[in-house]
mmCIF file of C-alpha atoms and ligand atoms in Angstrom:
data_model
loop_
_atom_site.group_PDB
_atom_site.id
_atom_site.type_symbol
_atom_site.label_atom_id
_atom_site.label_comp_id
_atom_site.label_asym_id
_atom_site.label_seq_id
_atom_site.Cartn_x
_atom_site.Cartn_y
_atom_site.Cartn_z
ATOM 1 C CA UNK A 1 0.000 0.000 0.000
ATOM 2 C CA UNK A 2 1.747 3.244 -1.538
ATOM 3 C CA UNK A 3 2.450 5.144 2.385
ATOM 4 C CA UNK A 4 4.060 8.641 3.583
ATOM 5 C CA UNK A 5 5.906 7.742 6.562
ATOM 6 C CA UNK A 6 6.377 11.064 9.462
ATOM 7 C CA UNK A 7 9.991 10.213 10.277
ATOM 8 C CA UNK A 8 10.171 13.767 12.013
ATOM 9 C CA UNK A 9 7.663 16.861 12.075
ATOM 10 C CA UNK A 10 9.242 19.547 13.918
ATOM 11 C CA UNK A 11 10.840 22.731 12.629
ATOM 12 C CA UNK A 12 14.442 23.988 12.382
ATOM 13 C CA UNK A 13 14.910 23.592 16.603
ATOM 14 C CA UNK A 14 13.625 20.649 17.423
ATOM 15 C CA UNK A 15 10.850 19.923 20.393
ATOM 16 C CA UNK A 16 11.463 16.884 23.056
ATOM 17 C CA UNK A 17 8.945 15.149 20.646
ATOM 18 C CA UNK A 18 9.347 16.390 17.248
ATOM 19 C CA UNK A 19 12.770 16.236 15.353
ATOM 20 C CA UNK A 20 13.567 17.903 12.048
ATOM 21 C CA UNK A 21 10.778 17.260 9.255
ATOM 22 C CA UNK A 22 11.801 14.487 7.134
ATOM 23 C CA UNK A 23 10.244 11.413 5.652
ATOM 24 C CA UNK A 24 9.979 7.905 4.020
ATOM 25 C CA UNK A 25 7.778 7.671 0.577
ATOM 26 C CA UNK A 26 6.646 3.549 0.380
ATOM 27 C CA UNK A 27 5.473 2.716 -2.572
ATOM 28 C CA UNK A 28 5.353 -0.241 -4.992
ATOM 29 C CA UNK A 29 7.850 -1.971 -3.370
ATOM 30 C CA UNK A 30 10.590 1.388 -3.375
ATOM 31 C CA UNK A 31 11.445 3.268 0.001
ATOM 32 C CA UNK A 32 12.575 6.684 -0.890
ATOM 33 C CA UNK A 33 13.693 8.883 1.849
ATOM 34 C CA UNK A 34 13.224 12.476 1.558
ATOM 35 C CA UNK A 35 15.615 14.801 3.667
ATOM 36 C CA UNK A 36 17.377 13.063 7.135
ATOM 37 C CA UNK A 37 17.800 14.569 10.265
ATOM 38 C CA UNK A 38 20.417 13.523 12.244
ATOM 39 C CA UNK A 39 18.583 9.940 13.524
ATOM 40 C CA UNK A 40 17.554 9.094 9.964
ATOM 41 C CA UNK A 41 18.507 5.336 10.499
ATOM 42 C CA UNK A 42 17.199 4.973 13.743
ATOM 43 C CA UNK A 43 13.701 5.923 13.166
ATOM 44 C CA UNK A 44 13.346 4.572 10.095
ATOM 45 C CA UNK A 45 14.147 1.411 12.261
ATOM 46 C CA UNK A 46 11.545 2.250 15.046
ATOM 47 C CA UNK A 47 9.129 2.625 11.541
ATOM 48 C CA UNK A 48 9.557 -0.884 10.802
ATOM 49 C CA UNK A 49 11.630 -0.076 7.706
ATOM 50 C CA UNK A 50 15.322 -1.439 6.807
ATOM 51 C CA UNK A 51 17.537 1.576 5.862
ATOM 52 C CA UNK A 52 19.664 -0.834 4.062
ATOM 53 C CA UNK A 53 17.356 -1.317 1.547
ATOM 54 C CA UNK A 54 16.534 2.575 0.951
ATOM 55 C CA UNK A 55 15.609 3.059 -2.729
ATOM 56 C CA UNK A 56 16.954 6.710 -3.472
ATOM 57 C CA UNK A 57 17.208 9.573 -0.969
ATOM 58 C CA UNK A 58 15.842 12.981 -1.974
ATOM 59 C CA UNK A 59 17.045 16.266 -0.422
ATOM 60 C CA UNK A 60 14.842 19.646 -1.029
ATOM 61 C CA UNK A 61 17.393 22.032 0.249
ATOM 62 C CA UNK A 62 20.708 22.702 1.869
ATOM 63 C CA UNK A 63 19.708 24.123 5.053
ATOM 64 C CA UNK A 64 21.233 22.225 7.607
ATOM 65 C CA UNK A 65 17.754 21.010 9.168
ATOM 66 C CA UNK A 66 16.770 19.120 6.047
ATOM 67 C CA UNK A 67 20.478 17.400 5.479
ATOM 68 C CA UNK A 68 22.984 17.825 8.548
ATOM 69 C CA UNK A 69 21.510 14.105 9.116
ATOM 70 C CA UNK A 70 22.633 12.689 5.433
ATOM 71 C CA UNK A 71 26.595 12.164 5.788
ATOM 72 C CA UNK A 72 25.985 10.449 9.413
ATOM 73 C CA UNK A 73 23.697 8.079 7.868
ATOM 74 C CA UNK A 74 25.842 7.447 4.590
ATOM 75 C CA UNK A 75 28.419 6.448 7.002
ATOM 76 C CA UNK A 76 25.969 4.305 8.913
ATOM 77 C CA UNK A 77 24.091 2.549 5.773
ATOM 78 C CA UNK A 78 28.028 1.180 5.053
ATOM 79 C CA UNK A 79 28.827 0.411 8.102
ATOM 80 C CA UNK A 80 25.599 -1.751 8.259
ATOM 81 C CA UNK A 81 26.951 -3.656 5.032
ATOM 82 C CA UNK A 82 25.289 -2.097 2.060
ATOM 83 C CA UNK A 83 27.356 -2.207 -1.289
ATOM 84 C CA UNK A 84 24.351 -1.501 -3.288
ATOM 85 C CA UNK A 85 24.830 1.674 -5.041
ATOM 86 C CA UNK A 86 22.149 4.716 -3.239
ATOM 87 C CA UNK A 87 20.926 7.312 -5.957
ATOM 88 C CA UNK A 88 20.552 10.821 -3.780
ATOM 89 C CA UNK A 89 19.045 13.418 -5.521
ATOM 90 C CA UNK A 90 18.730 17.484 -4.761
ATOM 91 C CA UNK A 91 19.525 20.752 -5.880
ATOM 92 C CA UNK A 92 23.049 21.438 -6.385
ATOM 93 C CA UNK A 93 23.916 23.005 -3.623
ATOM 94 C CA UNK A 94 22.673 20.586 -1.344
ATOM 95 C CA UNK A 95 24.600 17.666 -3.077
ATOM 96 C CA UNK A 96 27.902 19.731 -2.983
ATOM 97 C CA UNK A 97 27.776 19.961 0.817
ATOM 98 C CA UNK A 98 26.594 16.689 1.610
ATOM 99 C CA UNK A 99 29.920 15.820 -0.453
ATOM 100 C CA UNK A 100 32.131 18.492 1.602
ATOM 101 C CA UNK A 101 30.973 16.810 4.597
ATOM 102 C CA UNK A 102 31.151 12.967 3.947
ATOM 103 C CA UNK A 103 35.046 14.132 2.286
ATOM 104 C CA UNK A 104 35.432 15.363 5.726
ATOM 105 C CA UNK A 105 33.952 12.260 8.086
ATOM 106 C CA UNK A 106 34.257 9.654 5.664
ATOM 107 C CA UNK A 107 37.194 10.141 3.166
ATOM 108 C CA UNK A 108 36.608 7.518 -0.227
ATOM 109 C CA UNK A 109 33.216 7.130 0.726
ATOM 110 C CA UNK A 110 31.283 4.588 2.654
ATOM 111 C CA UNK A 111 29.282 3.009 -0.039
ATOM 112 C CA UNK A 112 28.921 3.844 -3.516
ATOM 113 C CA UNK A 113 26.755 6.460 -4.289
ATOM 114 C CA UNK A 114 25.003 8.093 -7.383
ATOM 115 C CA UNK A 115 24.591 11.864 -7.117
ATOM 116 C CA UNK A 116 21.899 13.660 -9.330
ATOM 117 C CA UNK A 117 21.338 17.160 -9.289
ATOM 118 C CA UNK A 118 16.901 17.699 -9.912
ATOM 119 C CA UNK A 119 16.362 20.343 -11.725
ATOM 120 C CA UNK A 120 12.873 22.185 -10.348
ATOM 121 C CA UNK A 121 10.316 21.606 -12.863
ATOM 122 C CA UNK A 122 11.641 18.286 -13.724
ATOM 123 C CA UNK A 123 10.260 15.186 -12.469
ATOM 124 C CA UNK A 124 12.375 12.443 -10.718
ATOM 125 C CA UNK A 125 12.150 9.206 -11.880
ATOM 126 C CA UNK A 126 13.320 6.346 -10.561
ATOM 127 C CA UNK A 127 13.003 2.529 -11.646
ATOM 128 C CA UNK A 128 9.877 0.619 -10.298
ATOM 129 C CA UNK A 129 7.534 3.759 -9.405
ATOM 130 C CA UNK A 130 5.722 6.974 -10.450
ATOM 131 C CA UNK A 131 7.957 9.926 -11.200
ATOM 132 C CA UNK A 132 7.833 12.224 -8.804
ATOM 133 C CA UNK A 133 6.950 15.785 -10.017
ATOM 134 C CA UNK A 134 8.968 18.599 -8.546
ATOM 135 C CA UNK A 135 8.792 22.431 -8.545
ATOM 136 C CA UNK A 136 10.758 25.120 -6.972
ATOM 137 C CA UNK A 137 9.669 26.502 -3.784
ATOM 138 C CA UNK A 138 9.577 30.113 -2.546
ATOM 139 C CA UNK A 139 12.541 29.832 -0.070
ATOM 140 C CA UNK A 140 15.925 31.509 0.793
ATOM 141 C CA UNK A 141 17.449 28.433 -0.918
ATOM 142 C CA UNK A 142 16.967 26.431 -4.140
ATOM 143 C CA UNK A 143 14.028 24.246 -2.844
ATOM 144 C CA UNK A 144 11.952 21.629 -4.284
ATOM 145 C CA UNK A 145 8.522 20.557 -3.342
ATOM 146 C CA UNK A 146 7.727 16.903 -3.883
ATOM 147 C CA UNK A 147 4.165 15.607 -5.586
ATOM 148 C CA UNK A 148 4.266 11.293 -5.422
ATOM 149 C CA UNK A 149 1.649 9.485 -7.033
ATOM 150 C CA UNK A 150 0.725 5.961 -6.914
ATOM 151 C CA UNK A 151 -2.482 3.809 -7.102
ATOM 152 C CA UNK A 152 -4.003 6.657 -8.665
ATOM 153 C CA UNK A 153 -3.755 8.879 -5.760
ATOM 154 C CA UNK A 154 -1.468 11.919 -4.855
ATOM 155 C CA UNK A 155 0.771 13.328 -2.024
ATOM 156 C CA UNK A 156 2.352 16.696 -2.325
ATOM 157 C CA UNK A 157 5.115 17.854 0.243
ATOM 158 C CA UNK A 158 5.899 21.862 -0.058
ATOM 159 C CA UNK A 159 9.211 21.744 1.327
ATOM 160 C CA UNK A 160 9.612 24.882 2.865
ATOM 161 C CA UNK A 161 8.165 27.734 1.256
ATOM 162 C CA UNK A 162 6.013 30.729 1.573
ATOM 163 C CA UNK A 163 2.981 30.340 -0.440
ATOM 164 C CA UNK A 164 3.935 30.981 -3.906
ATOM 165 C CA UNK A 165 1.853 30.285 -7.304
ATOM 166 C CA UNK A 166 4.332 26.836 -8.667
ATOM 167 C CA UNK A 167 3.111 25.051 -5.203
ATOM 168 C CA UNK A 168 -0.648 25.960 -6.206
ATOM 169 C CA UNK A 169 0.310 24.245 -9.654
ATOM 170 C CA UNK A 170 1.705 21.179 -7.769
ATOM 171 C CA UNK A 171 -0.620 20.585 -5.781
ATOM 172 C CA UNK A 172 -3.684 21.000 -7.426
ATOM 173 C CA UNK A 173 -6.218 18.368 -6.735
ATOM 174 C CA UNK A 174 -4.088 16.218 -4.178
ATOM 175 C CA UNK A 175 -5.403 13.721 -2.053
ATOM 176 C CA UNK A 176 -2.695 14.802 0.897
ATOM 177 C CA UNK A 177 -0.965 18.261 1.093
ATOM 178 C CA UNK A 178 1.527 17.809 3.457
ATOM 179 C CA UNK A 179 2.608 21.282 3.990
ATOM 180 C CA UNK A 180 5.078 23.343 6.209
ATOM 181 C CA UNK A 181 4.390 25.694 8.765
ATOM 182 C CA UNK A 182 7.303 27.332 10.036
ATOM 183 C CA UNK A 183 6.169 30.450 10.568
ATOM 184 C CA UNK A 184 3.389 32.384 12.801
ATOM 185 C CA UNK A 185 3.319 35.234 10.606
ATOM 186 C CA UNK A 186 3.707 35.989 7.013
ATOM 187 C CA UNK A 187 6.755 35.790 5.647
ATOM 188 C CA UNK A 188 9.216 35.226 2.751
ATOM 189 C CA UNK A 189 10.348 31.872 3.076
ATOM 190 C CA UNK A 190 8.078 30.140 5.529
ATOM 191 C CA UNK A 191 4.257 29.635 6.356
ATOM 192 C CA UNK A 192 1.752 30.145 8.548
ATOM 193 C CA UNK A 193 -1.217 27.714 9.392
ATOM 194 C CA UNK A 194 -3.588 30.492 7.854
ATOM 195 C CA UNK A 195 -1.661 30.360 4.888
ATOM 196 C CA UNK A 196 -1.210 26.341 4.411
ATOM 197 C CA UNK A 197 -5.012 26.209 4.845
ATOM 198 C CA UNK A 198 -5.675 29.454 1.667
ATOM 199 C CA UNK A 199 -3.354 26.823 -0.091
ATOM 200 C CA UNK A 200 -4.968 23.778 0.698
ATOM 201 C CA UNK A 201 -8.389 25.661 -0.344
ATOM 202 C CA UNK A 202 -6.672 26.794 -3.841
ATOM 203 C CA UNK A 203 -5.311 23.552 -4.574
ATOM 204 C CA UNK A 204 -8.526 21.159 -3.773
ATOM 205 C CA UNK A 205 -6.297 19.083 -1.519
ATOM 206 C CA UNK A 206 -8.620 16.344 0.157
ATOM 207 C CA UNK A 207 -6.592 16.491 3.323
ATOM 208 C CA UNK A 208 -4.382 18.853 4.705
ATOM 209 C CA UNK A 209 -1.476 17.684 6.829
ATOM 210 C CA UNK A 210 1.021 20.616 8.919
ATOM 211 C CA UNK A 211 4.526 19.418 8.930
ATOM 212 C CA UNK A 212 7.528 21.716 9.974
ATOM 213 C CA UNK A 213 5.379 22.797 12.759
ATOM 214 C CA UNK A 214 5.796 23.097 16.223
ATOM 215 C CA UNK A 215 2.428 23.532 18.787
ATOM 216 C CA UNK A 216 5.237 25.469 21.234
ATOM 217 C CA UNK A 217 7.049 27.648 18.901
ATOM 218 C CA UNK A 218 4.905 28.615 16.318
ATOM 219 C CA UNK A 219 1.148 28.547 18.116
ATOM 220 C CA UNK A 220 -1.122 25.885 19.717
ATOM 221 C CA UNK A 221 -2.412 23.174 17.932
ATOM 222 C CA UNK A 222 -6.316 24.390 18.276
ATOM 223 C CA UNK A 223 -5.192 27.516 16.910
ATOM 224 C CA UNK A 224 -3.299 26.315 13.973
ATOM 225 C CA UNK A 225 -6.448 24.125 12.994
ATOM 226 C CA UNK A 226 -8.444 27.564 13.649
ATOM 227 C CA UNK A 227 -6.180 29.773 11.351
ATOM 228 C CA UNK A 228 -6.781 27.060 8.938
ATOM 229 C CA UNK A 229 -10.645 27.187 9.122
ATOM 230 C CA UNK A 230 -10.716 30.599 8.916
ATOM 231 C CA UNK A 231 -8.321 30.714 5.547
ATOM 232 C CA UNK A 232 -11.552 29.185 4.185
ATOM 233 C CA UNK A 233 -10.238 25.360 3.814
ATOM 234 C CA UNK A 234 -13.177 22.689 5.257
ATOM 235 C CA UNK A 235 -11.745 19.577 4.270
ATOM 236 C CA UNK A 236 -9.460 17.042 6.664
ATOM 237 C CA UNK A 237 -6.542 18.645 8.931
ATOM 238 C CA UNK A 238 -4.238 17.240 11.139
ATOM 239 C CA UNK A 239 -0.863 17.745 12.367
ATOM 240 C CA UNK A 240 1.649 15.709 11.643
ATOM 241 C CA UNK A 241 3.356 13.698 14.738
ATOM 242 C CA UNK A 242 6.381 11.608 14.370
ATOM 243 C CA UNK A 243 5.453 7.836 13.410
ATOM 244 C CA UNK A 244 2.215 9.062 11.481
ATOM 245 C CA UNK A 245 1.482 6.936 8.176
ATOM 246 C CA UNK A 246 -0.630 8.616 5.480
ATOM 247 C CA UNK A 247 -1.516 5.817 3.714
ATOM 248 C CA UNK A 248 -4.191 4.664 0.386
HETATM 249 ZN ZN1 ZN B 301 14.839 25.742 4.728
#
């Protein structure tokens, strides 16, 4: 059953119980893991998922909360035995510091990998599965948000953005729009509740999912889902905790 796995939730400082946003698209067989905080392996083990066997990894930025986790768990996935080359896709920038920092920690690499730089716009594809449609975020980085599809249903994951027209035209009539949060007011590179829900409205998501949210930084949980009910949106709304499956 094609499934979004909630590896983390949290925002840039983590909570006691939410860690940086990152998570594990299951589908047809393919585990593709998007972003890694710095427990990637660990909780893709307490999700019941080998991180040996990872399909691809996908990273939508270089800001250190989306891959300061990635070299660690390159050096983990070889220590653990894989030989299997891992495809890891991203925007240039974020592949070129992964790189500086596995040169750094693990010199000759751990296990061979297969870097691909995504071009926003373009779709990922990768053997066995859907491609995944990308577009570029509005963000202080290079960005891409993430649209999977499988079993003739949809998931979209903004990345980090502020609301901005290309995640309207990725989005637009998902079943789950996972989207960030990060901010309790407007502003350029993050969003607020209010303005995940105008975006959920726009795009005819079926349910609407907060990720890269925090109840105790950014506002309370009741008033996140009321921001979003006032922005107009009436369909499902939750927010995503860690271990959460969003699943068809
Ligand atoms: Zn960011």
């Amino acid at each position: 059953m094609p499934a979004m796995v909630i590896l983390g939730a949290g925002t840039a400082v983590p909570d006691a119980d939410r860690g940086h946003t990152h998570l594990l698209w299951h589908a047809d067989g393919q585990r593709v893991l998007v972003d890694a905080a710095g427990d990637a392996f660990q909780r893709l083990l307490r999700a019941g998922h080998d991180p040996v066997a990872l399909t691809a990894v996908i990273l939508t930025h270089d800001h250190a909360d989306h891959i300061a986790g990635v070299p660690g768990l390159l050096v983990q996935l070889g220590l653990a035995g894989r030989t299997a080359s891992l495809p890891i896709y991203g925007p240039a920038a974020a592949l070129t510091t992964v790189q500086r920092v596995l040169d750094a920690l693990a010199p000759g690499q751990p296990l061979p990998l297969a870097w691909h730089v995504a071009i926003p716009g373009a779709a990922i594809v990768l053997p066995g599965m859907a491609p995944i449609a990308t577009a570029r975020t509005r963000h202080s980085r290079v960005c891409l948000a993430l649209r999977f599809s499988a079993a003739g249903r949809s998931l979209t994951y903004t990345a980090d953005t502020a609301p901005c027209p290309a995640i309207d035209a990725l989005a637009a009539g998902t079943d789950y729009l996972l989207h960030e949060a990060g901010s309790a007011v407007p502003s350029a590179s993050h969003s607020t509740p209010g303005e995940a829900g105008a975006a959920a409205l726009r795009a005819g998501a079926r349910h609407l999912v907060l990720v890269h949210f925090s109840p105790r930084q950014i506002m309370p949980a009741a008033a996140a889902i009321a921001a979003i009910r006032a922005a107009g949106y009436a369909g499902a709304a939750s927010i995503a905790e860690e271990g959460d499956v969003y699943a068809w």
